[in-house]
CSV table of N, CA, C and O in Angstrom, one decimal:
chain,number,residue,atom,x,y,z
A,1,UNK,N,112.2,24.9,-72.9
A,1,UNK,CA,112.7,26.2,-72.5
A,1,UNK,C,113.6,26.7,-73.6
A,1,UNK,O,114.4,26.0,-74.2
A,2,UNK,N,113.5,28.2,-73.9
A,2,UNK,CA,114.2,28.7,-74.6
A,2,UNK,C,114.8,29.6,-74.0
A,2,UNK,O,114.7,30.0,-72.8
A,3,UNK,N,116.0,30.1,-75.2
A,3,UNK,CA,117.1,31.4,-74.4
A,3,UNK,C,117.1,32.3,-75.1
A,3,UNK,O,117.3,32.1,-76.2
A,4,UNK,N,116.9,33.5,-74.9
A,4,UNK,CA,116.6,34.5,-75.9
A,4,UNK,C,116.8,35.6,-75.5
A,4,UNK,O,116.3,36.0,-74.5
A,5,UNK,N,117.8,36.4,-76.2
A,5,UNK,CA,118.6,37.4,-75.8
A,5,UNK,C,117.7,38.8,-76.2
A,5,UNK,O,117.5,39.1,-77.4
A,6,UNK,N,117.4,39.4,-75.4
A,6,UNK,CA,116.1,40.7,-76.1
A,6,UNK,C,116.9,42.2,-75.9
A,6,UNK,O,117.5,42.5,-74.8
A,7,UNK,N,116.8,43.1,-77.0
A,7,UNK,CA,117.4,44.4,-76.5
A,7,UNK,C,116.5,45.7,-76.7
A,7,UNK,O,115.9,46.2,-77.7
A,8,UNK,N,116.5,46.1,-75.5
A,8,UNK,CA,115.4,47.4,-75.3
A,8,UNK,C,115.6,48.8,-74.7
A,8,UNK,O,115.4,49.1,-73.5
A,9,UNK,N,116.1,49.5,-76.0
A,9,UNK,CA,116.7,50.4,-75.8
A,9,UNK,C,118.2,51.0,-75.5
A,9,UNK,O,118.7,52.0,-75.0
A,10,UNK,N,118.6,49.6,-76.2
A,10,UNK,CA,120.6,49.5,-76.5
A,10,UNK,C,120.8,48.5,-75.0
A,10,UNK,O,122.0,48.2,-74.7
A,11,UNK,N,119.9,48.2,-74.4
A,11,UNK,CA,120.5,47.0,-73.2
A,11,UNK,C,119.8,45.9,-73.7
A,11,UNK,O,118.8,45.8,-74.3
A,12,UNK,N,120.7,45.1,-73.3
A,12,UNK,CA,120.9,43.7,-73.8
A,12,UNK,C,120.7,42.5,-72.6
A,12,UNK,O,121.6,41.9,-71.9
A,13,UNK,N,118.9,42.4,-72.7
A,13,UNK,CA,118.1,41.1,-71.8
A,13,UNK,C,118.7,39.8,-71.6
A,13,UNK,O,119.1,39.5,-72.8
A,14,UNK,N,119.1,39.1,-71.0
A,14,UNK,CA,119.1,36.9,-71.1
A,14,UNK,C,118.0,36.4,-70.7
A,14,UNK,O,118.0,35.8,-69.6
A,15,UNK,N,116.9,36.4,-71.4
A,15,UNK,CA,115.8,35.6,-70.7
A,15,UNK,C,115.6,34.1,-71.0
A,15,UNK,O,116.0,33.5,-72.0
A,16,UNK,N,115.2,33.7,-70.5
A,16,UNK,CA,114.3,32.2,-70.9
A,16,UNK,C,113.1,32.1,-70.6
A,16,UNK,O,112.6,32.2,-69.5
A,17,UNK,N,112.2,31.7,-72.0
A,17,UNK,CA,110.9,31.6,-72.2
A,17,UNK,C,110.5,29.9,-72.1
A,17,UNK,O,111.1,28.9,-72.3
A,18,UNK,N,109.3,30.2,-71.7
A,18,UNK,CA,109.0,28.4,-71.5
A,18,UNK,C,107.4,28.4,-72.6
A,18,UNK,O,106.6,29.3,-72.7
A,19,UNK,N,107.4,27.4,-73.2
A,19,UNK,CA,106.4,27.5,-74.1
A,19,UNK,C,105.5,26.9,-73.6
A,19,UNK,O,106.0,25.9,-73.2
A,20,UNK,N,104.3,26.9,-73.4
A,20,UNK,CA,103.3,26.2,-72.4
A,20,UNK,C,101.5,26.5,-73.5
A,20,UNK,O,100.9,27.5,-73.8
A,21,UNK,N,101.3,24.6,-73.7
A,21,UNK,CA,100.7,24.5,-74.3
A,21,UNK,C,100.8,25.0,-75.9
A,21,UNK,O,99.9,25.6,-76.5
A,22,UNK,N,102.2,24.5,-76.7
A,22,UNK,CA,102.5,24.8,-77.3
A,22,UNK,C,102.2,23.4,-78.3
A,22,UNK,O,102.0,22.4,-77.7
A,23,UNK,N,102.2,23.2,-80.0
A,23,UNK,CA,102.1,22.0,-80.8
A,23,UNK,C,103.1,21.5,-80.3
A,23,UNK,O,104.0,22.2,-79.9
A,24,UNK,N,103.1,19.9,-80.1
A,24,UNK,CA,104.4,19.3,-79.9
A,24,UNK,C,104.5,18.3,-81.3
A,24,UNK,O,105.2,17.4,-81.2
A,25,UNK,N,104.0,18.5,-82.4
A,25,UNK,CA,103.7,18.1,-83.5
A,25,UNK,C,104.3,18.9,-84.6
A,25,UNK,O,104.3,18.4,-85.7
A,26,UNK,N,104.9,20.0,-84.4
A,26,UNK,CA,105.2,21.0,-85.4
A,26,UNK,C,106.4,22.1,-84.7
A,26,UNK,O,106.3,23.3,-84.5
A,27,UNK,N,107.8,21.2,-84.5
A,27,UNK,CA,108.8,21.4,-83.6
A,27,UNK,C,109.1,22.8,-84.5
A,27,UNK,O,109.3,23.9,-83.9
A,28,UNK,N,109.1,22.8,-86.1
A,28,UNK,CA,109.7,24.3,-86.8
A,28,UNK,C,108.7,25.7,-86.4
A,28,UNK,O,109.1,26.9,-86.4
A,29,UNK,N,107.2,25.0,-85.8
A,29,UNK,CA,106.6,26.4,-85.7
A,29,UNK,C,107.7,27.3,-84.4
A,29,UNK,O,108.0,28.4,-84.3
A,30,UNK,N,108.0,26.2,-83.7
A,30,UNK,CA,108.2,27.0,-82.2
A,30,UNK,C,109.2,28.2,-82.2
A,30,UNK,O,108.9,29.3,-81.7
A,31,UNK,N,110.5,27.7,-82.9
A,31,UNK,CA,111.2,28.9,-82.8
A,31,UNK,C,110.9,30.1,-83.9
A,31,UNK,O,111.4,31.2,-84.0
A,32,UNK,N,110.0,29.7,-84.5
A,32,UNK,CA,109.1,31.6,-85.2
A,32,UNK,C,108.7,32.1,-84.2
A,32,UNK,O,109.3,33.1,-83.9
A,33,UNK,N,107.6,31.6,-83.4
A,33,UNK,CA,106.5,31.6,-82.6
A,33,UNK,C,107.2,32.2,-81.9
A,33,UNK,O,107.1,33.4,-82.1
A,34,UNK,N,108.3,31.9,-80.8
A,34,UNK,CA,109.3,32.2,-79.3
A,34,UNK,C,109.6,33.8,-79.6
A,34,UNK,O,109.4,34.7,-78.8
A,35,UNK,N,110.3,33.9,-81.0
A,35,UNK,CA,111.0,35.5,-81.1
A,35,UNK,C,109.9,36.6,-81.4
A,35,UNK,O,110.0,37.8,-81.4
A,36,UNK,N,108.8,35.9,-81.7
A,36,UNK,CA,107.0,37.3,-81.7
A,36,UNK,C,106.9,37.2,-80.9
A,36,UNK,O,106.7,38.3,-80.3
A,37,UNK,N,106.7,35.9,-79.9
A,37,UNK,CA,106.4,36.3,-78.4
A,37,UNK,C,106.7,37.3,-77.8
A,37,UNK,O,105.9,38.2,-77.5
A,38,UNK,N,108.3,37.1,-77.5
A,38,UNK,CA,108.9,37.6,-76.7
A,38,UNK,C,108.9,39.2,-77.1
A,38,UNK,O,108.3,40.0,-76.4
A,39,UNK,N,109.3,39.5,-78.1
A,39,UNK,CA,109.0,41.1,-78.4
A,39,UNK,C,108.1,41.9,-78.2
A,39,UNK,O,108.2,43.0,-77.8
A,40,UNK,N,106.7,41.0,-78.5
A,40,UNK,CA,105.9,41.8,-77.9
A,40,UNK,C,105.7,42.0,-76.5
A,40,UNK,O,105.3,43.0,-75.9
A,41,UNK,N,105.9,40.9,-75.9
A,41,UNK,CA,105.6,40.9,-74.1
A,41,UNK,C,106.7,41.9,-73.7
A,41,UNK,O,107.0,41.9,-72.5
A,42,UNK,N,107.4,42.8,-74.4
A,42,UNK,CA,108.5,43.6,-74.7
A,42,UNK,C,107.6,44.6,-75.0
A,42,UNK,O,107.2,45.2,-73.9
A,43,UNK,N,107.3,45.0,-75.8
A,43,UNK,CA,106.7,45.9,-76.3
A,43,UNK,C,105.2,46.8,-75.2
A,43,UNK,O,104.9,48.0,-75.0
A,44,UNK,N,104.6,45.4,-74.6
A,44,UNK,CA,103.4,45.7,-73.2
A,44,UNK,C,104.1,46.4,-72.2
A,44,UNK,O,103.2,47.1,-71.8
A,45,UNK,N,104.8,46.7,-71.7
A,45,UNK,CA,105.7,48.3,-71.0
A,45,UNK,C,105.3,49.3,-71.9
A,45,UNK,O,104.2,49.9,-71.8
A,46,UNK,N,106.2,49.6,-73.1
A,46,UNK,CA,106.0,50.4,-74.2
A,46,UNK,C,104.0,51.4,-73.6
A,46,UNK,O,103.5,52.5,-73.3
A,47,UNK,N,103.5,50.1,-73.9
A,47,UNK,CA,102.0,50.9,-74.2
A,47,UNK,C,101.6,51.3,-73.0
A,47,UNK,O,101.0,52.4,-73.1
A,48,UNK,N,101.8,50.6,-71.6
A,48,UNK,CA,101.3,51.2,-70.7
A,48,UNK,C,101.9,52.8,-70.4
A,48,UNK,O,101.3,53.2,-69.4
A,49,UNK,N,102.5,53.4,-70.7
A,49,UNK,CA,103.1,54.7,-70.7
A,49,UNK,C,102.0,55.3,-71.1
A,49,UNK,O,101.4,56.1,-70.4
A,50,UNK,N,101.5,55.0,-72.4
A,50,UNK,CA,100.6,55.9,-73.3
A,50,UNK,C,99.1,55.7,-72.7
A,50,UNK,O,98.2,56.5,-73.0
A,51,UNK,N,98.7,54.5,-71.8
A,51,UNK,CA,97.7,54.3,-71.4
A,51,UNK,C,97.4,55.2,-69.7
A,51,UNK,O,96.4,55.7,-69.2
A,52,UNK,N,98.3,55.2,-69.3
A,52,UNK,CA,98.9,55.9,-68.1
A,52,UNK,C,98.7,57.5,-68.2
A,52,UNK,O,98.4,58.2,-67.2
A,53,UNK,N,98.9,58.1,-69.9
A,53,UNK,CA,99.1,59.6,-70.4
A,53,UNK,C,97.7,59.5,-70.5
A,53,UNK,O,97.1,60.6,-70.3
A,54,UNK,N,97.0,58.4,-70.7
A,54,UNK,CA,95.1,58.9,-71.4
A,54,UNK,C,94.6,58.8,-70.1
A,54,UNK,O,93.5,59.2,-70.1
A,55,UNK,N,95.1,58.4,-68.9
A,55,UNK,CA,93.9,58.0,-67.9
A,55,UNK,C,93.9,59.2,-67.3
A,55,UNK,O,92.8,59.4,-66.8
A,56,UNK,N,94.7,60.4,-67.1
A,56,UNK,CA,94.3,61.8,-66.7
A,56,UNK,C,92.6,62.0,-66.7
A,56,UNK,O,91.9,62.3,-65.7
A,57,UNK,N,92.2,61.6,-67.8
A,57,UNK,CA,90.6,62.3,-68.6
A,57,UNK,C,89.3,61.5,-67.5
A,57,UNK,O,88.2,61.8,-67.1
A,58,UNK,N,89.8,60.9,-67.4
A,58,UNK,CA,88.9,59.5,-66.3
A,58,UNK,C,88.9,59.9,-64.6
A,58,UNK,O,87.9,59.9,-63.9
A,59,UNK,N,89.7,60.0,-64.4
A,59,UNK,CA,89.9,60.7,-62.7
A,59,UNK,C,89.5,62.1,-62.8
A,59,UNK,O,88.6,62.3,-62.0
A,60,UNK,N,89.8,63.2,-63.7
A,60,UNK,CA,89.6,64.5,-63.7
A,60,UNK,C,88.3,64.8,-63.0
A,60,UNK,O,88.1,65.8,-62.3
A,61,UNK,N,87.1,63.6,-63.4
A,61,UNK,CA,86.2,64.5,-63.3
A,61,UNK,C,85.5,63.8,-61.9
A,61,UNK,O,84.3,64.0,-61.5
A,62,UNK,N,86.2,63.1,-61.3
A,62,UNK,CA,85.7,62.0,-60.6
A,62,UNK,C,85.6,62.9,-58.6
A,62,UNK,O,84.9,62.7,-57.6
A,63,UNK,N,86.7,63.8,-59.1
A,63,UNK,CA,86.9,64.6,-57.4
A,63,UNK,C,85.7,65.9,-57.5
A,63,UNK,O,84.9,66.1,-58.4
A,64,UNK,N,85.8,66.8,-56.3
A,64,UNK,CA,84.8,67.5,-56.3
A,64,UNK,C,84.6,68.6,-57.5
A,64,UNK,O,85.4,68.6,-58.5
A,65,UNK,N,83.5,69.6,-57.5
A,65,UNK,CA,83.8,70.2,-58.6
A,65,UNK,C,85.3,71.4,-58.5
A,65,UNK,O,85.8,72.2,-57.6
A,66,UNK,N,85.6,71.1,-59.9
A,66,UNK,CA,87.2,72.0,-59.3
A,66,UNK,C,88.0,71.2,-59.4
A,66,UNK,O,88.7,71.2,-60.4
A,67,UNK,N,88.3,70.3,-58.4
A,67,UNK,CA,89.7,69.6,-57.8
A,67,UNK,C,90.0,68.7,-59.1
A,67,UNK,O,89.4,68.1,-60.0
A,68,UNK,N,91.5,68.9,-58.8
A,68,UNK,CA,92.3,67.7,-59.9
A,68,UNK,C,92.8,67.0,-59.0
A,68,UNK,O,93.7,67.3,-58.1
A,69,UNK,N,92.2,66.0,-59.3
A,69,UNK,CA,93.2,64.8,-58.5
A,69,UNK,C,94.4,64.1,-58.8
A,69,UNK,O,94.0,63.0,-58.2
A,70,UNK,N,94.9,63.9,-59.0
A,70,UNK,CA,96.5,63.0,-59.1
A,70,UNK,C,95.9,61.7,-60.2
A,70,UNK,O,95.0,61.0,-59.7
A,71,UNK,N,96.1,61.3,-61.4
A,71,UNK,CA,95.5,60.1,-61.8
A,71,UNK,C,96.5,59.2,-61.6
A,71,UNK,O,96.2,58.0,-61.8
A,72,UNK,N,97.7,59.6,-61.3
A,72,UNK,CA,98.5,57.7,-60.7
A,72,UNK,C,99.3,58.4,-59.1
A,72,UNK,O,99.1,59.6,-58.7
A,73,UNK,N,100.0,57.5,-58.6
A,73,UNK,CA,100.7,57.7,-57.6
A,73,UNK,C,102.4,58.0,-57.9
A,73,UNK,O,103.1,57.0,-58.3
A,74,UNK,N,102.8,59.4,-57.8
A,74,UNK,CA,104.0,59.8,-58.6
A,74,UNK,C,105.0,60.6,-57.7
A,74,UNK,O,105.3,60.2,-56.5
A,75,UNK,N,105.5,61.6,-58.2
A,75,UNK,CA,106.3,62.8,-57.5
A,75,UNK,C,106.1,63.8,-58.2
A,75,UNK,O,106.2,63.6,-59.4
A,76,UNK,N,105.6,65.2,-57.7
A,76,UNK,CA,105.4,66.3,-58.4
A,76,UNK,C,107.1,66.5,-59.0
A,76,UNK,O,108.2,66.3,-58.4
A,77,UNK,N,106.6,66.9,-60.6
A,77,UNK,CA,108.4,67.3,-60.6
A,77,UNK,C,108.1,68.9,-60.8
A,77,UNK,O,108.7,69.6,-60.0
A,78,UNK,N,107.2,69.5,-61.8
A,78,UNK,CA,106.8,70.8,-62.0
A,78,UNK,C,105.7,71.4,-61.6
A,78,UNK,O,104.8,70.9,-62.2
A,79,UNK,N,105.2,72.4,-60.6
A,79,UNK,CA,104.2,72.9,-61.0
A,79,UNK,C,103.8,74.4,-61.9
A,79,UNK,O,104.1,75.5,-61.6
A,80,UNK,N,103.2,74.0,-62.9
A,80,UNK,CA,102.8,74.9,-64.3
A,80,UNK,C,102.6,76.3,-64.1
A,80,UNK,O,103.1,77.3,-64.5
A,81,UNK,N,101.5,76.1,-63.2
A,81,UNK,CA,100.5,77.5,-62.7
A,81,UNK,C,100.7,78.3,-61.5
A,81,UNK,O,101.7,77.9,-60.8
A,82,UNK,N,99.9,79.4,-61.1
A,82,UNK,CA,100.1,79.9,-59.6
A,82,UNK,C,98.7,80.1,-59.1
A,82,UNK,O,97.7,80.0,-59.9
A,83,UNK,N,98.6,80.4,-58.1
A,83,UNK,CA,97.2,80.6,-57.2
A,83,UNK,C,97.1,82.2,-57.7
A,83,UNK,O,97.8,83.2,-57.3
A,84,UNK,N,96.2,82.2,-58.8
A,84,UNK,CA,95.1,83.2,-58.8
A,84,UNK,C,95.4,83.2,-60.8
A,84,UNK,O,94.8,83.9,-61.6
A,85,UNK,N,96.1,82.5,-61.0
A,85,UNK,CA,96.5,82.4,-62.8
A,85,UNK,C,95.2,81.8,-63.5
A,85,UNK,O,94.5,80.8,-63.1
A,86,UNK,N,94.9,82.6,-64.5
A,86,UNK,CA,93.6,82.0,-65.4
A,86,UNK,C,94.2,80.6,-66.4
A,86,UNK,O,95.3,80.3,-66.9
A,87,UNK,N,93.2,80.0,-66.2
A,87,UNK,CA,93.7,78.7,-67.0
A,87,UNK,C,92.5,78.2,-68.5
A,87,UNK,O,91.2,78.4,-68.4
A,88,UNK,N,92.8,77.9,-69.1
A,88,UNK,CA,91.8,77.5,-69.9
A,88,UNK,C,91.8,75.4,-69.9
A,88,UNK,O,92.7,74.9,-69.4
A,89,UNK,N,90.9,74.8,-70.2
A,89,UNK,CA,90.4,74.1,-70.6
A,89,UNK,C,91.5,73.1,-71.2
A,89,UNK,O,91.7,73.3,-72.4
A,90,UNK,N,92.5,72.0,-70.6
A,90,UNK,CA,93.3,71.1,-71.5
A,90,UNK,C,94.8,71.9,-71.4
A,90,UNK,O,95.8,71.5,-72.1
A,91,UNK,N,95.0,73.0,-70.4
A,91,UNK,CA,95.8,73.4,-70.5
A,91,UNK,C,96.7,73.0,-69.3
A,91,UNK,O,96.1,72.9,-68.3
A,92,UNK,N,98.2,72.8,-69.2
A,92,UNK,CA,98.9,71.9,-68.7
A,92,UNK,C,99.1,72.6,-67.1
A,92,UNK,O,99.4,73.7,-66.7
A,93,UNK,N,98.9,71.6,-66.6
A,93,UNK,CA,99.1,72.6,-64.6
A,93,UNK,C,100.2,71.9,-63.6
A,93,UNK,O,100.6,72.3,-62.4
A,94,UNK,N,100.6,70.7,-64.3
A,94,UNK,CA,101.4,70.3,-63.1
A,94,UNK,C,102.1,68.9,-64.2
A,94,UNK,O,101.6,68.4,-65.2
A,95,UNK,N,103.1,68.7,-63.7
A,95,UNK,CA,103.9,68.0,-64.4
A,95,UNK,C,104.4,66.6,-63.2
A,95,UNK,O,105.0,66.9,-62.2
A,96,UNK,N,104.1,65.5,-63.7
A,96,UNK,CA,104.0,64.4,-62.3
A,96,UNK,C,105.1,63.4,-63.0
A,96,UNK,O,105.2,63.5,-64.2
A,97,UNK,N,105.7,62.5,-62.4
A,97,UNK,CA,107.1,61.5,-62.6
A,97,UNK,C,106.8,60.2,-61.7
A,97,UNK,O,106.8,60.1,-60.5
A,98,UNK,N,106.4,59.2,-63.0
A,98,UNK,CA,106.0,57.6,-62.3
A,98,UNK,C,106.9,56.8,-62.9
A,98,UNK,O,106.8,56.5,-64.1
A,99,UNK,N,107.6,56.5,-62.2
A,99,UNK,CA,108.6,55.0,-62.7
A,99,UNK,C,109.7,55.7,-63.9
A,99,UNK,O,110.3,54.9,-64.7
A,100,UNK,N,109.8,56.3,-64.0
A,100,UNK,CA,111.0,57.6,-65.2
A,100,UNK,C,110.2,58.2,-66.0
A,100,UNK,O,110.6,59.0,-66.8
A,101,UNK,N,109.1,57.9,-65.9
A,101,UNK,CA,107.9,58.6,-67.0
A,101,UNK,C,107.1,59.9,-66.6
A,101,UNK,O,106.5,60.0,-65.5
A,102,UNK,N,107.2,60.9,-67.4
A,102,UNK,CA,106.9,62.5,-67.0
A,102,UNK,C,105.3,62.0,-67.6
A,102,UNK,O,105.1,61.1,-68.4
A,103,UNK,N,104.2,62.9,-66.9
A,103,UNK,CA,102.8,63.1,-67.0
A,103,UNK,C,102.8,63.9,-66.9
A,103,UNK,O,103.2,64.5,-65.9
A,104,UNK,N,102.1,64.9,-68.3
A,104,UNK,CA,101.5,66.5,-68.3
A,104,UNK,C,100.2,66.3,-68.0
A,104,UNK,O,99.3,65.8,-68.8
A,105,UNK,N,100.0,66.8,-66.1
A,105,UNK,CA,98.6,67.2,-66.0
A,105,UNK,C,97.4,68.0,-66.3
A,105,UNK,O,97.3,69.2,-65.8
A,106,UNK,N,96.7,67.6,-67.0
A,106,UNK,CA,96.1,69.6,-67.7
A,106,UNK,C,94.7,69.8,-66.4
A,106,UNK,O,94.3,69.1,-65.5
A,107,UNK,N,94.3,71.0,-66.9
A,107,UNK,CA,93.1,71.3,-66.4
A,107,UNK,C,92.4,70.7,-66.9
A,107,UNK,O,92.5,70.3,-68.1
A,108,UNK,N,91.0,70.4,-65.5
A,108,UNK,CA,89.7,69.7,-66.6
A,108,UNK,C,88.8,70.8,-67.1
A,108,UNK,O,87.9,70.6,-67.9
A,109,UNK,N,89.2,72.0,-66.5
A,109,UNK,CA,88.4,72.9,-67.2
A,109,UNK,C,88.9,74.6,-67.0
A,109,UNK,O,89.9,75.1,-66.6
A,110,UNK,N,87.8,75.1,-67.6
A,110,UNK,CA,88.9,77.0,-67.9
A,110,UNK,C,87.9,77.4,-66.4
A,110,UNK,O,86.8,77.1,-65.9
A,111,UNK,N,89.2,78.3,-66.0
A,111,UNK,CA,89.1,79.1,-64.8
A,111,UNK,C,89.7,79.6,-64.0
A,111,UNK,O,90.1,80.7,-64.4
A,112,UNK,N,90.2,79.5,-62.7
A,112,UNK,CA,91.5,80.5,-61.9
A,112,UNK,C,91.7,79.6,-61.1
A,112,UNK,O,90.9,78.9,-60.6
A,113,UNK,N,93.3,79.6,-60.9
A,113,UNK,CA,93.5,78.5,-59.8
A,113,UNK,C,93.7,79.0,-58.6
A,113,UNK,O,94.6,79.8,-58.5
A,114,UNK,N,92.8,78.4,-57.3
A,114,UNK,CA,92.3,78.5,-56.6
A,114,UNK,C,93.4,78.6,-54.9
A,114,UNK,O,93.7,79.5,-54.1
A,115,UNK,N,93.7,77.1,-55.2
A,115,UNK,CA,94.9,76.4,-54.7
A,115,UNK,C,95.7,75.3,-54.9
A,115,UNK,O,95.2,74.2,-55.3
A,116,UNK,N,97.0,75.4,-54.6
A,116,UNK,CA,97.7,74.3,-55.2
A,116,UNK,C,97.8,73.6,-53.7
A,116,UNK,O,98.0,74.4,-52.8
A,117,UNK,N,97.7,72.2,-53.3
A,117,UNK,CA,97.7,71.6,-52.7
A,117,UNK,C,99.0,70.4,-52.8
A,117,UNK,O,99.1,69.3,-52.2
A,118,UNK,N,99.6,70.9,-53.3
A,118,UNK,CA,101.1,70.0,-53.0
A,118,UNK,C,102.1,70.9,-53.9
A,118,UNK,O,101.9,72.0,-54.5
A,119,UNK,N,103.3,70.2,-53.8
A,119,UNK,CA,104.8,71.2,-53.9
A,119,UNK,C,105.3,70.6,-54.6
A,119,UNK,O,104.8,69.5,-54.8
A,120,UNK,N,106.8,71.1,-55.5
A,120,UNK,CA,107.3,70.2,-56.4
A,120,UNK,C,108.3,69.8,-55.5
A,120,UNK,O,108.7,70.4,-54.6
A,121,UNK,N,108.7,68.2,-55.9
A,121,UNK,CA,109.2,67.4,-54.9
A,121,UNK,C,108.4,66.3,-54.4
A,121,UNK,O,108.9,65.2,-54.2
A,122,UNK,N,106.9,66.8,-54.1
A,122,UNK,CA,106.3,65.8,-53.0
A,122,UNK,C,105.7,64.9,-53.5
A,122,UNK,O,105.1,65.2,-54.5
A,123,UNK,N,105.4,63.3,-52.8
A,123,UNK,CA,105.1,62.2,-53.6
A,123,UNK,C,103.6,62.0,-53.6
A,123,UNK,O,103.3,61.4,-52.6
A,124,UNK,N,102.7,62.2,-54.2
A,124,UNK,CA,101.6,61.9,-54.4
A,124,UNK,C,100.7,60.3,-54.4
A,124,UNK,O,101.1,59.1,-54.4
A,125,UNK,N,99.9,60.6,-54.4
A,125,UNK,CA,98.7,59.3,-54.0
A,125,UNK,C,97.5,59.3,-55.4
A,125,UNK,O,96.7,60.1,-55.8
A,126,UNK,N,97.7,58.3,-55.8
A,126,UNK,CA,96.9,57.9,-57.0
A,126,UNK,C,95.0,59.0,-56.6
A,126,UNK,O,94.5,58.2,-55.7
A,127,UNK,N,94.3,59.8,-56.7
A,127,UNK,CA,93.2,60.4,-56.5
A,127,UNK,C,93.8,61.7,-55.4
A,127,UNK,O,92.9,62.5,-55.4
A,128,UNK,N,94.9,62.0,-54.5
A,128,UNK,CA,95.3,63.3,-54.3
A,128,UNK,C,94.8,64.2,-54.6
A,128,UNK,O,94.8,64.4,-55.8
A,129,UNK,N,94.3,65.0,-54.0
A,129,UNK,CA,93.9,66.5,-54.5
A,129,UNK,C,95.3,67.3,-54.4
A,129,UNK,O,96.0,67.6,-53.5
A,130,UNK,N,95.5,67.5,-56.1
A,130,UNK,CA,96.6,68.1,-56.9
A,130,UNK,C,96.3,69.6,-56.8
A,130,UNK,O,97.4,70.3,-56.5
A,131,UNK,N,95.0,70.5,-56.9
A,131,UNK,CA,94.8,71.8,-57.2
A,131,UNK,C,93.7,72.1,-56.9
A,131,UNK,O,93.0,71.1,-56.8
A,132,UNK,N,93.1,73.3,-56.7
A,132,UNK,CA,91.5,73.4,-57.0
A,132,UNK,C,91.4,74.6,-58.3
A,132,UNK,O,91.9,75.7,-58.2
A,133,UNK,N,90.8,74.4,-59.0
A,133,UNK,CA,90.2,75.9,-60.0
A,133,UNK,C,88.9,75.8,-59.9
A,133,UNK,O,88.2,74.9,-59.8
A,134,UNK,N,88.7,77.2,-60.0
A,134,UNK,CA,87.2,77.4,-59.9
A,134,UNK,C,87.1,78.7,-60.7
A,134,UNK,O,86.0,79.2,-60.9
């Protein structure tokens, strides 16, 4: 077991790492080994933000034709557009808040928005029908 103090984002972690299935023949590798670990299993939060921003493109087209569905489960914080506003293609319609992280929802495609089916405030459901354009 190790102790290892990690900082992310000016706060300051105490964790303890356990090395499992590690050389027990090569006692100097370990403590290199322990402080790459740990940073990066630091760092796997970091990416899921950006993987969370790309999955928009994958749900978009999955609801009926039209509908934007919610790609995670969040809280509306903005909505962008209004019922009968032209939209183009990639352009931003609703703005959603998962775990402190803002998501710019865009359109999956150009056309007029139809209806907005939720309010800013209200908490959404991962596949929600967010809007319709048509």
């Amino acid at each position: 077991m190790k102790r290892l103090r990690i900082t992310v984002d000016g706060t300051a972690y105490d964790v303890t790492v356990e090395e499992v299935g590690g050389a027990a023949t090569a006692p100097a590798a370990a403590p290199a080994a322990a402080p790459v670990s740990a940073p990066a299993a630091a760092a796997a939060p970091a990416a899921a933000p950006a993987a969370a921003r790309a999955a928009p493109a994958a749900p978009m087209g999955s609801g009926a034709a039209g509908e934007v569905p919610s790609p995670l489960a969040g809280t509306v914080l903005k909505i962008e557009v209004t019922v009968g506003q032209t939209v183009g293609a990639g352009d931003p319609v609703l703005v959603l808040e998962a775990m402190k992280m803002e998501s710019v929802i865009s359109s999956p495609m150009a056309g007029t928005v139809k209806s907005i089916d939720v309010a800013a405030g209200s908490s959404v459901q991962e596949g929600q029908v967010l809007m319709t354009i048509g």
